[in-house]
Amino acid sequence: MTLTLLVRAYCSLCDGMRAELQPLAARYGAEVVELDVDADGVLEEAYGDLVPVLLVGPWGDTREVCHYRLDAAALERVLEGMRPIA
């Protein structure tokens, strides 16, 4: 499972979401990939006002889970739905 966190430097909301996200990602074995929206004009245009933004899925096939603040309940619902059946 891949979680993509769209961030920018010097962003306290980004720092907060990153810190809250790590334990959940670890619990579900999800990989967190960070992308700096300011390093990519397309990302900045699409998401610049919403940062931080948490997306689920591999890049190019993602859907937004939340922005500004981590919605842990929404993320857990998504991750539970993606968990392989043992």
mmCIF file of C-alpha atoms in Angstrom:
data_model
loop_
_atom_site.group_PDB
_atom_site.id
_atom_site.type_symbol
_atom_site.label_atom_id
_atom_site.label_comp_id
_atom_site.label_asym_id
_atom_site.label_seq_id
_atom_site.Cartn_x
_atom_site.Cartn_y
_atom_site.Cartn_z
ATOM 1 C CA MET A 1 0.000 0.000 0.000
ATOM 2 C CA THR A 2 1.283 3.428 -0.872
ATOM 3 C CA LEU A 3 0.315 6.681 0.803
ATOM 4 C CA THR A 4 1.429 9.898 -0.885
ATOM 5 C CA LEU A 5 1.786 12.959 1.315
ATOM 6 C CA LEU A 6 1.944 16.254 -0.555
ATOM 7 C CA VAL A 7 3.923 18.751 1.508
ATOM 8 C CA ARG A 8 5.990 21.904 1.336
ATOM 9 C CA ALA A 9 8.959 23.127 3.351
ATOM 10 C CA TYR A 10 8.332 25.171 6.489
ATOM 11 C CA CYS A 11 4.743 23.931 6.823
ATOM 12 C CA SER A 12 3.620 23.230 10.379
ATOM 13 C CA LEU A 13 0.441 21.513 9.176
ATOM 14 C CA CYS A 14 2.635 19.226 7.044
ATOM 15 C CA ASP A 15 4.811 18.414 10.054
ATOM 16 C CA GLY A 16 1.722 17.612 12.112
ATOM 17 C CA MET A 17 0.164 15.347 9.501
ATOM 18 C CA ARG A 18 3.477 13.578 8.941
ATOM 19 C CA ALA A 19 3.826 12.840 12.674
ATOM 20 C CA GLU A 20 0.239 11.589 13.023
ATOM 21 C CA LEU A 21 0.467 9.520 9.853
ATOM 22 C CA GLN A 22 3.576 7.526 10.738
ATOM 23 C CA PRO A 23 2.042 5.230 13.415
ATOM 24 C CA LEU A 24 -0.970 4.403 11.232
ATOM 25 C CA ALA A 25 1.196 3.718 8.201
ATOM 26 C CA ALA A 26 3.419 1.439 10.291
ATOM 27 C CA ARG A 27 0.420 -0.430 11.735
ATOM 28 C CA TYR A 28 -0.914 -1.219 8.261
ATOM 29 C CA GLY A 29 2.469 -1.715 6.590
ATOM 30 C CA ALA A 30 1.884 1.206 4.234
ATOM 31 C CA GLU A 31 4.726 3.007 2.491
ATOM 32 C CA VAL A 32 4.635 6.806 2.793
ATOM 33 C CA VAL A 33 6.024 8.776 -0.137
ATOM 34 C CA GLU A 34 6.391 12.548 0.229
ATOM 35 C CA LEU A 35 6.240 14.961 -2.692
ATOM 36 C CA ASP A 36 7.038 18.666 -2.408
ATOM 37 C CA VAL A 37 4.303 20.570 -4.239
ATOM 38 C CA ASP A 38 6.602 23.554 -4.709
ATOM 39 C CA ALA A 39 9.013 21.428 -6.747
ATOM 40 C CA ASP A 40 6.379 20.595 -9.350
ATOM 41 C CA GLY A 41 4.272 23.250 -11.054
ATOM 42 C CA VAL A 42 1.447 20.819 -11.854
ATOM 43 C CA LEU A 43 1.196 19.687 -8.222
ATOM 44 C CA GLU A 44 1.412 23.264 -6.972
ATOM 45 C CA GLU A 45 -1.392 24.316 -9.308
ATOM 46 C CA ALA A 46 -3.629 21.411 -8.311
ATOM 47 C CA TYR A 47 -2.923 21.134 -4.576
ATOM 48 C CA GLY A 48 -1.005 24.235 -3.464
ATOM 49 C CA ASP A 49 -3.864 25.709 -1.442
ATOM 50 C CA LEU A 50 -4.721 22.376 0.211
ATOM 51 C CA VAL A 51 -1.314 21.281 1.534
ATOM 52 C CA PRO A 52 -0.791 18.973 3.261
ATOM 53 C CA VAL A 53 -2.768 16.484 1.210
ATOM 54 C CA LEU A 54 -2.875 12.751 1.846
ATOM 55 C CA LEU A 55 -3.471 10.538 -1.172
ATOM 56 C CA VAL A 56 -3.803 6.774 -1.242
ATOM 57 C CA GLY A 57 -2.634 4.551 -4.054
ATOM 58 C CA PRO A 58 0.366 4.500 -6.343
ATOM 59 C CA TRP A 59 1.218 7.800 -8.021
ATOM 60 C CA GLY A 60 -0.897 8.264 -11.109
ATOM 61 C CA ASP A 61 -3.766 6.247 -9.617
ATOM 62 C CA THR A 62 -4.447 8.048 -6.342
ATOM 63 C CA ARG A 63 -7.458 9.359 -4.503
ATOM 64 C CA GLU A 64 -7.538 12.011 -1.817
ATOM 65 C CA VAL A 65 -8.133 10.880 1.756
ATOM 66 C CA CYS A 66 -7.852 14.267 3.478
ATOM 67 C CA HIS A 67 -6.106 17.620 3.479
ATOM 68 C CA TYR A 68 -4.970 20.179 6.096
ATOM 69 C CA ARG A 69 -5.398 17.718 9.004
ATOM 70 C CA LEU A 70 -5.219 13.938 9.160
ATOM 71 C CA ASP A 71 -8.640 12.277 9.165
ATOM 72 C CA ALA A 72 -7.484 9.123 10.942
ATOM 73 C CA ALA A 73 -10.913 7.458 10.783
ATOM 74 C CA ALA A 74 -11.165 7.957 7.017
ATOM 75 C CA LEU A 75 -7.613 6.697 6.521
ATOM 76 C CA GLU A 76 -8.253 3.599 8.624
ATOM 77 C CA ARG A 77 -11.390 2.806 6.591
ATOM 78 C CA VAL A 78 -9.348 3.053 3.393
ATOM 79 C CA LEU A 79 -6.468 0.977 4.752
ATOM 80 C CA GLU A 80 -8.795 -1.689 6.134
ATOM 81 C CA GLY A 81 -10.379 -1.981 2.696
ATOM 82 C CA MET A 82 -6.958 -2.425 1.093
ATOM 83 C CA ARG A 83 -5.639 -4.968 3.598
ATOM 84 C CA PRO A 84 -5.049 -8.376 2.017
ATOM 85 C CA ILE A 85 -7.296 -11.162 3.279
ATOM 86 C CA ALA A 86 -5.172 -13.703 5.149
#
